[in-house]
């Protein structure tokens, strides 16, 4: 049985879809990976379609789109045939978000290292706690060092929450690769963005215990 990672955060634009895509491609270098888009915005699905014509799309991924009552079944099916299933969720707490979180081995929450993003994550953290799911936070668009980042790190640690020790910086490379249907590890395998995503994959695997 594969591991299911639900990328969730009520705050819009936190980087859920970008992170799901980047992690999926990097994980697929050494494992079989499915991505499941349950967001009606469908950005990950469009990215998946772009991959079909992207010459640099080196990794094979299974792409699925689903919502509603069949979601749980789809997750079970995908996890039976893949090492990892990444679910991209919409910026809302609704029944689909609950289904995705219920089916997840880990709920991954991207956030800007600033208090409003942690406040916005409370709904997702509460839902994960209700469903007794493991959570991990990851800083996205993070400055290398800032007073706010340190303050957030301290607050997260004080609450006993897990923060992946590899943050993602704000890099045009992420948005550019996404726009071409690629991961940064495909678009520029030796870029800093690619190194960052590979480090995030290692931290993610450690958090999930695989
Ligand atoms: N680390 C980053 N560096 C540069 N651009 C980024 C980074 N993370 C995200 N972006 C860009 O920010 C925008 C929002 O990211 P994304 O769509 O992944 O957020 P989201 O949480 O999925 O949003 P929504 O809640 O609407 O689903 C996108 O254009 C994406 O390419
Ligand atoms: Mg999204």
JSON list of C-alpha atoms and ligand atoms in Angstrom, two decimals:
[
{"chain": "A", "resi": 1, "resn": "UNK", "atom": "CA", "xyz": [0.00, 0.00, 0.00]},
{"chain": "A", "resi": 2, "resn": "UNK", "atom": "CA", "xyz": [1.25, 3.42, -0.96]},
{"chain": "A", "resi": 3, "resn": "UNK", "atom": "CA", "xyz": [1.37, 6.52, 1.21]},
{"chain": "A", "resi": 4, "resn": "UNK", "atom": "CA", "xyz": [-1.23, 9.21, 0.72]},
{"chain": "A", "resi": 5, "resn": "UNK", "atom": "CA", "xyz": [-0.28, 12.87, 1.16]},
{"chain": "A", "resi": 6, "resn": "UNK", "atom": "CA", "xyz": [-3.07, 15.46, 1.15]},
{"chain": "A", "resi": 7, "resn": "UNK", "atom": "CA", "xyz": [-1.77, 18.95, 0.44]},
{"chain": "A", "resi": 8, "resn": "UNK", "atom": "CA", "xyz": [-4.20, 21.20, 2.26]},
{"chain": "A", "resi": 9, "resn": "UNK", "atom": "CA", "xyz": [-4.43, 24.76, 3.55]},
{"chain": "A", "resi": 10, "resn": "UNK", "atom": "CA", "xyz": [-7.51, 26.90, 3.71]},
{"chain": "A", "resi": 11, "resn": "UNK", "atom": "CA", "xyz": [-5.58, 29.96, 2.63]},
{"chain": "A", "resi": 12, "resn": "UNK", "atom": "CA", "xyz": [-5.78, 30.51, -1.12]},
{"chain": "A", "resi": 13, "resn": "UNK", "atom": "CA", "xyz": [-2.54, 30.80, -3.04]},
{"chain": "A", "resi": 14, "resn": "UNK", "atom": "CA", "xyz": [-0.38, 29.23, -0.35]},
{"chain": "A", "resi": 15, "resn": "UNK", "atom": "CA", "xyz": [1.25, 26.95, -2.90]},
{"chain": "A", "resi": 16, "resn": "UNK", "atom": "CA", "xyz": [-0.75, 23.72, -2.56]},
{"chain": "A", "resi": 17, "resn": "UNK", "atom": "CA", "xyz": [-1.02, 22.97, -6.26]},
{"chain": "A", "resi": 18, "resn": "UNK", "atom": "CA", "xyz": [2.54, 24.01, -7.08]},
{"chain": "A", "resi": 19, "resn": "UNK", "atom": "CA", "xyz": [3.88, 21.89, -4.22]},
{"chain": "A", "resi": 20, "resn": "UNK", "atom": "CA", "xyz": [1.78, 18.85, -5.15]},
{"chain": "A", "resi": 21, "resn": "UNK", "atom": "CA", "xyz": [3.09, 19.02, -8.72]},
{"chain": "A", "resi": 22, "resn": "UNK", "atom": "CA", "xyz": [6.74, 19.57, -7.75]},
{"chain": "A", "resi": 23, "resn": "UNK", "atom": "CA", "xyz": [6.77, 16.85, -5.12]},
{"chain": "A", "resi": 24, "resn": "UNK", "atom": "CA", "xyz": [5.02, 14.40, -7.44]},
{"chain": "A", "resi": 25, "resn": "UNK", "atom": "CA", "xyz": [7.63, 14.83, -10.17]},
{"chain": "A", "resi": 26, "resn": "UNK", "atom": "CA", "xyz": [10.56, 14.60, -7.74]},
{"chain": "A", "resi": 27, "resn": "UNK", "atom": "CA", "xyz": [9.10, 11.56, -5.94]},
{"chain": "A", "resi": 28, "resn": "UNK", "atom": "CA", "xyz": [8.54, 9.91, -9.32]},
{"chain": "A", "resi": 29, "resn": "UNK", "atom": "CA", "xyz": [12.30, 9.82, -9.91]},
{"chain": "A", "resi": 30, "resn": "UNK", "atom": "CA", "xyz": [12.43, 6.79, -7.62]},
{"chain": "A", "resi": 31, "resn": "UNK", "atom": "CA", "xyz": [8.83, 5.71, -7.02]},
{"chain": "A", "resi": 32, "resn": "UNK", "atom": "CA", "xyz": [5.45, 5.27, -8.68]},
{"chain": "A", "resi": 33, "resn": "UNK", "atom": "CA", "xyz": [3.30, 8.34, -8.09]},
{"chain": "A", "resi": 34, "resn": "UNK", "atom": "CA", "xyz": [-0.31, 9.35, -8.66]},
{"chain": "A", "resi": 35, "resn": "UNK", "atom": "CA", "xyz": [-1.67, 12.87, -8.32]},
{"chain": "A", "resi": 36, "resn": "UNK", "atom": "CA", "xyz": [-5.32, 13.42, -7.57]},
{"chain": "A", "resi": 37, "resn": "UNK", "atom": "CA", "xyz": [-6.92, 16.80, -8.21]},
{"chain": "A", "resi": 38, "resn": "UNK", "atom": "CA", "xyz": [-10.03, 17.37, -6.12]},
{"chain": "A", "resi": 39, "resn": "UNK", "atom": "CA", "xyz": [-10.05, 21.16, -6.59]},
{"chain": "A", "resi": 40, "resn": "UNK", "atom": "CA", "xyz": [-12.83, 22.39, -8.95]},
{"chain": "A", "resi": 41, "resn": "UNK", "atom": "CA", "xyz": [-10.35, 25.06, -10.15]},
{"chain": "A", "resi": 42, "resn": "UNK", "atom": "CA", "xyz": [-8.60, 22.14, -11.86]},
{"chain": "A", "resi": 43, "resn": "UNK", "atom": "CA", "xyz": [-5.13, 23.75, -12.05]},
{"chain": "A", "resi": 44, "resn": "UNK", "atom": "CA", "xyz": [-3.30, 20.51, -11.39]},
{"chain": "A", "resi": 45, "resn": "UNK", "atom": "CA", "xyz": [-5.35, 18.77, -14.07]},
{"chain": "A", "resi": 46, "resn": "UNK", "atom": "CA", "xyz": [-4.42, 21.48, -16.60]},
{"chain": "A", "resi": 47, "resn": "UNK", "atom": "CA", "xyz": [-0.77, 21.11, -15.56]},
{"chain": "A", "resi": 48, "resn": "UNK", "atom": "CA", "xyz": [-1.12, 17.38, -16.13]},
{"chain": "A", "resi": 49, "resn": "UNK", "atom": "CA", "xyz": [-2.49, 17.96, -19.63]},
{"chain": "A", "resi": 50, "resn": "UNK", "atom": "CA", "xyz": [0.38, 20.33, -20.44]},
{"chain": "A", "resi": 51, "resn": "UNK", "atom": "CA", "xyz": [2.79, 17.52, -19.51]},
{"chain": "A", "resi": 52, "resn": "UNK", "atom": "CA", "xyz": [1.51, 15.45, -22.39]},
{"chain": "A", "resi": 53, "resn": "UNK", "atom": "CA", "xyz": [3.19, 17.84, -24.87]},
{"chain": "A", "resi": 54, "resn": "UNK", "atom": "CA", "xyz": [6.17, 18.85, -22.75]},
{"chain": "A", "resi": 55, "resn": "UNK", "atom": "CA", "xyz": [9.37, 17.33, -24.20]},
{"chain": "A", "resi": 56, "resn": "UNK", "atom": "CA", "xyz": [11.16, 17.64, -20.85]},
{"chain": "A", "resi": 57, "resn": "UNK", "atom": "CA", "xyz": [8.45, 15.75, -18.92]},
{"chain": "A", "resi": 58, "resn": "UNK", "atom": "CA", "xyz": [10.71, 12.84, -18.00]},
{"chain": "A", "resi": 59, "resn": "UNK", "atom": "CA", "xyz": [8.76, 11.23, -15.15]},
{"chain": "A", "resi": 60, "resn": "UNK", "atom": "CA", "xyz": [5.64, 9.14, -15.59]},
{"chain": "A", "resi": 61, "resn": "UNK", "atom": "CA", "xyz": [2.71, 10.13, -13.36]},
{"chain": "A", "resi": 62, "resn": "UNK", "atom": "CA", "xyz": [-0.84, 8.91, -13.01]},
{"chain": "A", "resi": 63, "resn": "UNK", "atom": "CA", "xyz": [-3.22, 11.87, -13.09]},
{"chain": "A", "resi": 64, "resn": "UNK", "atom": "CA", "xyz": [-6.73, 11.65, -11.71]},
{"chain": "A", "resi": 65, "resn": "UNK", "atom": "CA", "xyz": [-9.51, 14.15, -11.11]},
{"chain": "A", "resi": 66, "resn": "UNK", "atom": "CA", "xyz": [-12.42, 13.37, -8.83]},
{"chain": "A", "resi": 67, "resn": "UNK", "atom": "CA", "xyz": [-14.76, 14.81, -6.22]},
{"chain": "A", "resi": 68, "resn": "UNK", "atom": "CA", "xyz": [-17.72, 13.76, -4.13]},
{"chain": "A", "resi": 69, "resn": "UNK", "atom": "CA", "xyz": [-18.61, 10.39, -2.69]},
{"chain": "A", "resi": 70, "resn": "UNK", "atom": "CA", "xyz": [-16.36, 8.42, -5.07]},
{"chain": "A", "resi": 71, "resn": "UNK", "atom": "CA", "xyz": [-13.27, 10.20, -3.75]},
{"chain": "A", "resi": 72, "resn": "UNK", "atom": "CA", "xyz": [-12.50, 7.75, -0.95]},
{"chain": "A", "resi": 73, "resn": "UNK", "atom": "CA", "xyz": [-12.72, 4.80, -3.34]},
{"chain": "A", "resi": 74, "resn": "UNK", "atom": "CA", "xyz": [-10.45, 6.48, -5.85]},
{"chain": "A", "resi": 75, "resn": "UNK", "atom": "CA", "xyz": [-7.83, 7.14, -3.16]},
{"chain": "A", "resi": 76, "resn": "UNK", "atom": "CA", "xyz": [-7.95, 3.48, -2.10]},
{"chain": "A", "resi": 77, "resn": "UNK", "atom": "CA", "xyz": [-7.58, 2.35, -5.70]},
{"chain": "A", "resi": 78, "resn": "UNK", "atom": "CA", "xyz": [-4.64, 4.67, -6.42]},
{"chain": "A", "resi": 79, "resn": "UNK", "atom": "CA", "xyz": [-2.85, 3.77, -3.22]},
{"chain": "A", "resi": 80, "resn": "UNK", "atom": "CA", "xyz": [-3.11, 0.08, -4.02]},
{"chain": "A", "resi": 81, "resn": "UNK", "atom": "CA", "xyz": [-1.16, 0.60, -7.24]},
{"chain": "A", "resi": 82, "resn": "UNK", "atom": "CA", "xyz": [1.28, 3.44, -6.44]},
{"chain": "A", "resi": 83, "resn": "UNK", "atom": "CA", "xyz": [3.98, 4.17, -3.86]},
{"chain": "A", "resi": 84, "resn": "UNK", "atom": "CA", "xyz": [2.69, 7.72, -3.31]},
{"chain": "A", "resi": 85, "resn": "UNK", "atom": "CA", "xyz": [-0.60, 9.47, -3.93]},
{"chain": "A", "resi": 86, "resn": "UNK", "atom": "CA", "xyz": [-0.61, 13.27, -3.71]},
{"chain": "A", "resi": 87, "resn": "UNK", "atom": "CA", "xyz": [-3.97, 14.97, -3.36]},
{"chain": "A", "resi": 88, "resn": "UNK", "atom": "CA", "xyz": [-4.32, 18.65, -4.27]},
{"chain": "A", "resi": 89, "resn": "UNK", "atom": "CA", "xyz": [-7.22, 20.15, -2.34]},
{"chain": "A", "resi": 90, "resn": "UNK", "atom": "CA", "xyz": [-9.18, 23.39, -2.76]},
{"chain": "A", "resi": 91, "resn": "UNK", "atom": "CA", "xyz": [-8.81, 26.35, -0.37]},
{"chain": "A", "resi": 92, "resn": "UNK", "atom": "CA", "xyz": [-11.96, 25.42, 1.54]},
{"chain": "A", "resi": 93, "resn": "UNK", "atom": "CA", "xyz": [-12.93, 23.15, 4.38]},
{"chain": "A", "resi": 94, "resn": "UNK", "atom": "CA", "xyz": [-15.77, 21.10, 2.96]},
{"chain": "A", "resi": 95, "resn": "UNK", "atom": "CA", "xyz": [-16.82, 17.47, 2.74]},
{"chain": "A", "resi": 96, "resn": "UNK", "atom": "CA", "xyz": [-14.29, 16.72, -0.01]},
{"chain": "A", "resi": 97, "resn": "UNK", "atom": "CA", "xyz": [-11.48, 18.22, 2.06]},
{"chain": "A", "resi": 98, "resn": "UNK", "atom": "CA", "xyz": [-12.57, 16.02, 4.94]},
{"chain": "A", "resi": 99, "resn": "UNK", "atom": "CA", "xyz": [-12.63, 12.94, 2.70]},
{"chain": "A", "resi": 100, "resn": "UNK", "atom": "CA", "xyz": [-9.14, 13.72, 1.42]},
{"chain": "A", "resi": 101, "resn": "UNK", "atom": "CA", "xyz": [-7.77, 14.27, 4.91]},
{"chain": "A", "resi": 102, "resn": "UNK", "atom": "CA", "xyz": [-9.47, 11.13, 6.21]},
{"chain": "A", "resi": 103, "resn": "UNK", "atom": "CA", "xyz": [-7.75, 9.08, 3.51]},
{"chain": "A", "resi": 104, "resn": "UNK", "atom": "CA", "xyz": [-4.31, 10.62, 4.05]},
{"chain": "A", "resi": 105, "resn": "UNK", "atom": "CA", "xyz": [-1.28, 9.24, 5.87]},
{"chain": "A", "resi": 106, "resn": "UNK", "atom": "CA", "xyz": [0.03, 12.80, 6.10]},
{"chain": "A", "resi": 107, "resn": "UNK", "atom": "CA", "xyz": [-1.59, 16.20, 5.70]},
{"chain": "A", "resi": 108, "resn": "UNK", "atom": "CA", "xyz": [1.00, 18.58, 4.26]},
{"chain": "A", "resi": 109, "resn": "UNK", "atom": "CA", "xyz": [0.27, 22.26, 4.91]},
{"chain": "A", "resi": 110, "resn": "UNK", "atom": "CA", "xyz": [2.21, 24.89, 2.95]},
{"chain": "A", "resi": 111, "resn": "UNK", "atom": "CA", "xyz": [2.40, 28.31, 4.49]},
{"chain": "A", "resi": 112, "resn": "UNK", "atom": "CA", "xyz": [4.18, 31.59, 4.15]},
{"chain": "A", "resi": 113, "resn": "UNK", "atom": "CA", "xyz": [6.32, 32.13, 7.24]},
{"chain": "A", "resi": 114, "resn": "UNK", "atom": "CA", "xyz": [3.97, 34.84, 8.52]},
{"chain": "A", "resi": 115, "resn": "UNK", "atom": "CA", "xyz": [1.33, 34.69, 11.27]},
{"chain": "A", "resi": 116, "resn": "UNK", "atom": "CA", "xyz": [-1.75, 35.13, 9.00]},
{"chain": "A", "resi": 117, "resn": "UNK", "atom": "CA", "xyz": [-0.82, 31.94, 7.14]},
{"chain": "A", "resi": 118, "resn": "UNK", "atom": "CA", "xyz": [-0.60, 30.00, 10.39]},
{"chain": "A", "resi": 119, "resn": "UNK", "atom": "CA", "xyz": [-3.95, 31.46, 11.47]},
{"chain": "A", "resi": 120, "resn": "UNK", "atom": "CA", "xyz": [-5.39, 30.39, 8.13]},
{"chain": "A", "resi": 121, "resn": "UNK", "atom": "CA", "xyz": [-4.09, 26.85, 8.69]},
{"chain": "A", "resi": 122, "resn": "UNK", "atom": "CA", "xyz": [-6.08, 26.41, 11.91]},
{"chain": "A", "resi": 123, "resn": "UNK", "atom": "CA", "xyz": [-9.13, 25.01, 10.13]},
{"chain": "A", "resi": 124, "resn": "UNK", "atom": "CA", "xyz": [-7.02, 22.40, 8.33]},
{"chain": "A", "resi": 125, "resn": "UNK", "atom": "CA", "xyz": [-5.12, 21.53, 11.54]},
{"chain": "A", "resi": 126, "resn": "UNK", "atom": "CA", "xyz": [-8.41, 21.12, 13.40]},
{"chain": "A", "resi": 127, "resn": "UNK", "atom": "CA", "xyz": [-9.86, 18.91, 10.69]},
{"chain": "A", "resi": 128, "resn": "UNK", "atom": "CA", "xyz": [-6.73, 16.74, 10.66]},
{"chain": "A", "resi": 129, "resn": "UNK", "atom": "CA", "xyz": [-6.86, 16.46, 14.47]},
{"chain": "A", "resi": 130, "resn": "UNK", "atom": "CA", "xyz": [-10.52, 15.43, 14.32]},
{"chain": "A", "resi": 131, "resn": "UNK", "atom": "CA", "xyz": [-9.63, 12.74, 11.79]},
{"chain": "A", "resi": 132, "resn": "UNK", "atom": "CA", "xyz": [-6.54, 11.78, 13.84]},
{"chain": "A", "resi": 133, "resn": "UNK", "atom": "CA", "xyz": [-4.25, 12.39, 10.87]},
{"chain": "A", "resi": 134, "resn": "UNK", "atom": "CA", "xyz": [-0.58, 13.27, 11.04]},
{"chain": "A", "resi": 135, "resn": "UNK", "atom": "CA", "xyz": [0.26, 16.80, 9.86]},
{"chain": "A", "resi": 136, "resn": "UNK", "atom": "CA", "xyz": [3.42, 18.54, 8.70]},
{"chain": "A", "resi": 137, "resn": "UNK", "atom": "CA", "xyz": [3.89, 22.18, 7.84]},
{"chain": "A", "resi": 138, "resn": "UNK", "atom": "CA", "xyz": [6.26, 23.41, 5.14]},
{"chain": "A", "resi": 139, "resn": "UNK", "atom": "CA", "xyz": [7.32, 27.00, 4.60]},
{"chain": "A", "resi": 140, "resn": "UNK", "atom": "CA", "xyz": [6.78, 28.23, 1.05]},
{"chain": "A", "resi": 141, "resn": "UNK", "atom": "CA", "xyz": [8.04, 31.50, -0.42]},
{"chain": "A", "resi": 142, "resn": "UNK", "atom": "CA", "xyz": [10.26, 31.70, 2.62]},
{"chain": "A", "resi": 143, "resn": "UNK", "atom": "CA", "xyz": [13.09, 34.22, 3.01]},
{"chain": "A", "resi": 144, "resn": "UNK", "atom": "CA", "xyz": [16.32, 32.48, 4.10]},
{"chain": "A", "resi": 145, "resn": "UNK", "atom": "CA", "xyz": [16.20, 34.13, 7.48]},
{"chain": "A", "resi": 146, "resn": "UNK", "atom": "CA", "xyz": [13.83, 36.70, 8.84]},
{"chain": "A", "resi": 147, "resn": "UNK", "atom": "CA", "xyz": [12.53, 37.73, 12.23]},
{"chain": "A", "resi": 148, "resn": "UNK", "atom": "CA", "xyz": [9.03, 36.58, 11.30]},
{"chain": "A", "resi": 149, "resn": "UNK", "atom": "CA", "xyz": [10.26, 33.21, 10.11]},
{"chain": "A", "resi": 150, "resn": "UNK", "atom": "CA", "xyz": [12.10, 32.62, 13.41]},
{"chain": "A", "resi": 151, "resn": "UNK", "atom": "CA", "xyz": [9.02, 33.73, 15.34]},
{"chain": "A", "resi": 152, "resn": "UNK", "atom": "CA", "xyz": [6.82, 31.31, 13.42]},
{"chain": "A", "resi": 153, "resn": "UNK", "atom": "CA", "xyz": [9.32, 28.47, 13.86]},
{"chain": "A", "resi": 154, "resn": "UNK", "atom": "CA", "xyz": [9.24, 29.06, 17.61]},
{"chain": "A", "resi": 155, "resn": "UNK", "atom": "CA", "xyz": [5.46, 29.18, 17.68]},
{"chain": "A", "resi": 156, "resn": "UNK", "atom": "CA", "xyz": [5.14, 25.98, 15.63]},
{"chain": "A", "resi": 157, "resn": "UNK", "atom": "CA", "xyz": [7.64, 24.17, 17.88]},
{"chain": "A", "resi": 158, "resn": "UNK", "atom": "CA", "xyz": [5.90, 25.42, 21.03]},
{"chain": "A", "resi": 159, "resn": "UNK", "atom": "CA", "xyz": [2.66, 23.91, 19.77]},
{"chain": "A", "resi": 160, "resn": "UNK", "atom": "CA", "xyz": [4.31, 20.57, 19.12]},
{"chain": "A", "resi": 161, "resn": "UNK", "atom": "CA", "xyz": [3.61, 20.74, 15.39]},
{"chain": "A", "resi": 162, "resn": "UNK", "atom": "CA", "xyz": [5.99, 19.28, 12.82]},
{"chain": "A", "resi": 163, "resn": "UNK", "atom": "CA", "xyz": [7.70, 21.71, 10.45]},
{"chain": "A", "resi": 164, "resn": "UNK", "atom": "CA", "xyz": [9.66, 20.16, 7.58]},
{"chain": "A", "resi": 165, "resn": "UNK", "atom": "CA", "xyz": [13.22, 21.39, 7.93]},
{"chain": "A", "resi": 166, "resn": "UNK", "atom": "CA", "xyz": [13.46, 22.23, 4.24]},
{"chain": "A", "resi": 167, "resn": "UNK", "atom": "CA", "xyz": [11.64, 25.36, 3.16]},
{"chain": "A", "resi": 168, "resn": "UNK", "atom": "CA", "xyz": [10.96, 26.54, -0.39]},
{"chain": "A", "resi": 169, "resn": "UNK", "atom": "CA", "xyz": [12.10, 30.01, -1.40]},
{"chain": "A", "resi": 170, "resn": "UNK", "atom": "CA", "xyz": [10.22, 32.34, -3.72]},
{"chain": "A", "resi": 171, "resn": "UNK", "atom": "CA", "xyz": [11.62, 31.39, -7.12]},
{"chain": "A", "resi": 172, "resn": "UNK", "atom": "CA", "xyz": [10.38, 32.18, -10.61]},
{"chain": "A", "resi": 173, "resn": "UNK", "atom": "CA", "xyz": [11.56, 28.70, -11.55]},
{"chain": "A", "resi": 174, "resn": "UNK", "atom": "CA", "xyz": [8.65, 27.10, -9.71]},
{"chain": "A", "resi": 175, "resn": "UNK", "atom": "CA", "xyz": [6.03, 29.14, -11.53]},
{"chain": "A", "resi": 176, "resn": "UNK", "atom": "CA", "xyz": [7.82, 28.78, -14.88]},
{"chain": "A", "resi": 177, "resn": "UNK", "atom": "CA", "xyz": [8.13, 25.00, -14.63]},
{"chain": "A", "resi": 178, "resn": "UNK", "atom": "CA", "xyz": [4.49, 24.72, -13.57]},
{"chain": "A", "resi": 179, "resn": "UNK", "atom": "CA", "xyz": [3.39, 26.82, -16.54]},
{"chain": "A", "resi": 180, "resn": "UNK", "atom": "CA", "xyz": [5.15, 24.34, -18.84]},
{"chain": "A", "resi": 181, "resn": "UNK", "atom": "CA", "xyz": [3.60, 21.27, -17.23]},
{"chain": "A", "resi": 182, "resn": "UNK", "atom": "CA", "xyz": [6.91, 20.36, -15.58]},
{"chain": "A", "resi": 183, "resn": "UNK", "atom": "CA", "xyz": [8.54, 19.95, -12.24]},
{"chain": "A", "resi": 184, "resn": "UNK", "atom": "CA", "xyz": [11.67, 21.98, -11.50]},
{"chain": "A", "resi": 185, "resn": "UNK", "atom": "CA", "xyz": [13.64, 18.73, -11.34]},
{"chain": "A", "resi": 186, "resn": "UNK", "atom": "CA", "xyz": [12.73, 18.24, -15.01]},
{"chain": "A", "resi": 187, "resn": "UNK", "atom": "CA", "xyz": [12.91, 21.87, -16.18]},
{"chain": "A", "resi": 188, "resn": "UNK", "atom": "CA", "xyz": [16.29, 22.53, -14.55]},
{"chain": "A", "resi": 189, "resn": "UNK", "atom": "CA", "xyz": [17.69, 19.48, -12.76]},
{"chain": "A", "resi": 190, "resn": "UNK", "atom": "CA", "xyz": [20.71, 21.35, -11.41]},
{"chain": "A", "resi": 191, "resn": "UNK", "atom": "CA", "xyz": [18.94, 24.54, -10.27]},
{"chain": "A", "resi": 192, "resn": "UNK", "atom": "CA", "xyz": [18.56, 25.64, -6.66]},
{"chain": "A", "resi": 193, "resn": "UNK", "atom": "CA", "xyz": [14.82, 25.04, -6.98]},
{"chain": "A", "resi": 194, "resn": "UNK", "atom": "CA", "xyz": [15.44, 21.41, -7.94]},
{"chain": "A", "resi": 195, "resn": "UNK", "atom": "CA", "xyz": [17.80, 20.96, -4.97]},
{"chain": "A", "resi": 196, "resn": "UNK", "atom": "CA", "xyz": [15.18, 22.50, -2.71]},
{"chain": "A", "resi": 197, "resn": "UNK", "atom": "CA", "xyz": [12.45, 20.16, -3.91]},
{"chain": "A", "resi": 198, "resn": "UNK", "atom": "CA", "xyz": [14.69, 17.11, -3.56]},
{"chain": "A", "resi": 199, "resn": "UNK", "atom": "CA", "xyz": [15.45, 18.18, 0.02]},
{"chain": "A", "resi": 200, "resn": "UNK", "atom": "CA", "xyz": [11.72, 18.64, 0.63]},
{"chain": "A", "resi": 201, "resn": "UNK", "atom": "CA", "xyz": [11.11, 15.11, -0.67]},
{"chain": "A", "resi": 202, "resn": "UNK", "atom": "CA", "xyz": [13.62, 13.70, 1.82]},
{"chain": "A", "resi": 203, "resn": "UNK", "atom": "CA", "xyz": [12.04, 15.67, 4.68]},
{"chain": "A", "resi": 204, "resn": "UNK", "atom": "CA", "xyz": [8.59, 14.56, 3.58]},
{"chain": "A", "resi": 205, "resn": "UNK", "atom": "CA", "xyz": [9.61, 10.90, 3.48]},
{"chain": "A", "resi": 206, "resn": "UNK", "atom": "CA", "xyz": [11.11, 11.23, 6.95]},
{"chain": "A", "resi": 207, "resn": "UNK", "atom": "CA", "xyz": [7.90, 12.83, 8.26]},
{"chain": "A", "resi": 208, "resn": "UNK", "atom": "CA", "xyz": [5.75, 10.12, 6.73]},
{"chain": "A", "resi": 209, "resn": "UNK", "atom": "CA", "xyz": [8.09, 7.35, 7.85]},
{"chain": "A", "resi": 210, "resn": "UNK", "atom": "CA", "xyz": [8.99, 5.79, 4.50]},
{"chain": "B", "resi": 1, "resn": "LIG", "atom": "N1", "xyz": [7.80, 29.14, -3.95]},
{"chain": "B", "resi": 1, "resn": "LIG", "atom": "C1", "xyz": [7.21, 29.80, -4.97]},
{"chain": "B", "resi": 1, "resn": "LIG", "atom": "N2", "xyz": [7.93, 30.61, -5.77]},
{"chain": "B", "resi": 1, "resn": "LIG", "atom": "C2", "xyz": [7.34, 31.27, -6.79]},
{"chain": "B", "resi": 1, "resn": "LIG", "atom": "N3", "xyz": [6.04, 31.18, -7.11]},
{"chain": "B", "resi": 1, "resn": "LIG", "atom": "C3", "xyz": [5.28, 30.38, -6.35]},
{"chain": "B", "resi": 1, "resn": "LIG", "atom": "C4", "xyz": [5.81, 29.65, -5.24]},
{"chain": "B", "resi": 1, "resn": "LIG", "atom": "N4", "xyz": [4.80, 28.95, -4.68]},
{"chain": "B", "resi": 1, "resn": "LIG", "atom": "C5", "xyz": [3.70, 29.21, -5.39]},
{"chain": "B", "resi": 1, "resn": "LIG", "atom": "N5", "xyz": [3.98, 30.07, -6.40]},
{"chain": "B", "resi": 1, "resn": "LIG", "atom": "C6", "xyz": [3.01, 30.65, -7.36]},
{"chain": "B", "resi": 1, "resn": "LIG", "atom": "O1", "xyz": [1.96, 31.26, -6.61]},
{"chain": "B", "resi": 1, "resn": "LIG", "atom": "C7", "xyz": [0.72, 31.04, -7.22]},
{"chain": "B", "resi": 1, "resn": "LIG", "atom": "C8", "xyz": [-0.20, 30.32, -6.23]},
{"chain": "B", "resi": 1, "resn": "LIG", "atom": "O2", "xyz": [0.31, 29.02, -6.02]},
{"chain": "B", "resi": 1, "resn": "LIG", "atom": "P1", "xyz": [-0.66, 27.76, -6.04]},
{"chain": "B", "resi": 1, "resn": "LIG", "atom": "O3", "xyz": [-1.63, 27.84, -7.17]},
{"chain": "B", "resi": 1, "resn": "LIG", "atom": "O4", "xyz": [0.15, 26.55, -5.93]},
{"chain": "B", "resi": 1, "resn": "LIG", "atom": "O5", "xyz": [-1.45, 28.02, -4.68]},
{"chain": "B", "resi": 1, "resn": "LIG", "atom": "P2", "xyz": [-2.70, 27.20, -4.10]},
{"chain": "B", "resi": 1, "resn": "LIG", "atom": "O6", "xyz": [-2.53, 27.11, -2.64]},
{"chain": "B", "resi": 1, "resn": "LIG", "atom": "O7", "xyz": [-2.86, 25.92, -4.84]},
{"chain": "B", "resi": 1, "resn": "LIG", "atom": "O8", "xyz": [-3.89, 28.19, -4.49]},
{"chain": "B", "resi": 1, "resn": "LIG", "atom": "P3", "xyz": [-5.48, 27.83, -4.40]},
{"chain": "B", "resi": 1, "resn": "LIG", "atom": "O9", "xyz": [-5.80, 27.97, -2.96]},
{"chain": "B", "resi": 1, "resn": "LIG", "atom": "O10", "xyz": [-6.13, 28.88, -5.26]},
{"chain": "B", "resi": 1, "resn": "LIG", "atom": "O11", "xyz": [-5.66, 26.45, -4.90]},
{"chain": "B", "resi": 1, "resn": "LIG", "atom": "C9", "xyz": [0.99, 30.26, -8.48]},
{"chain": "B", "resi": 1, "resn": "LIG", "atom": "O12", "xyz": [1.08, 31.15, -9.56]},
{"chain": "B", "resi": 1, "resn": "LIG", "atom": "C10", "xyz": [2.33, 29.59, -8.21]},
{"chain": "B", "resi": 1, "resn": "LIG", "atom": "O13", "xyz": [3.05, 29.31, -9.37]},
{"chain": "B", "resi": 2, "resn": "LIG", "atom": "MG1", "xyz": [-4.48, 25.15, -5.82]}
]
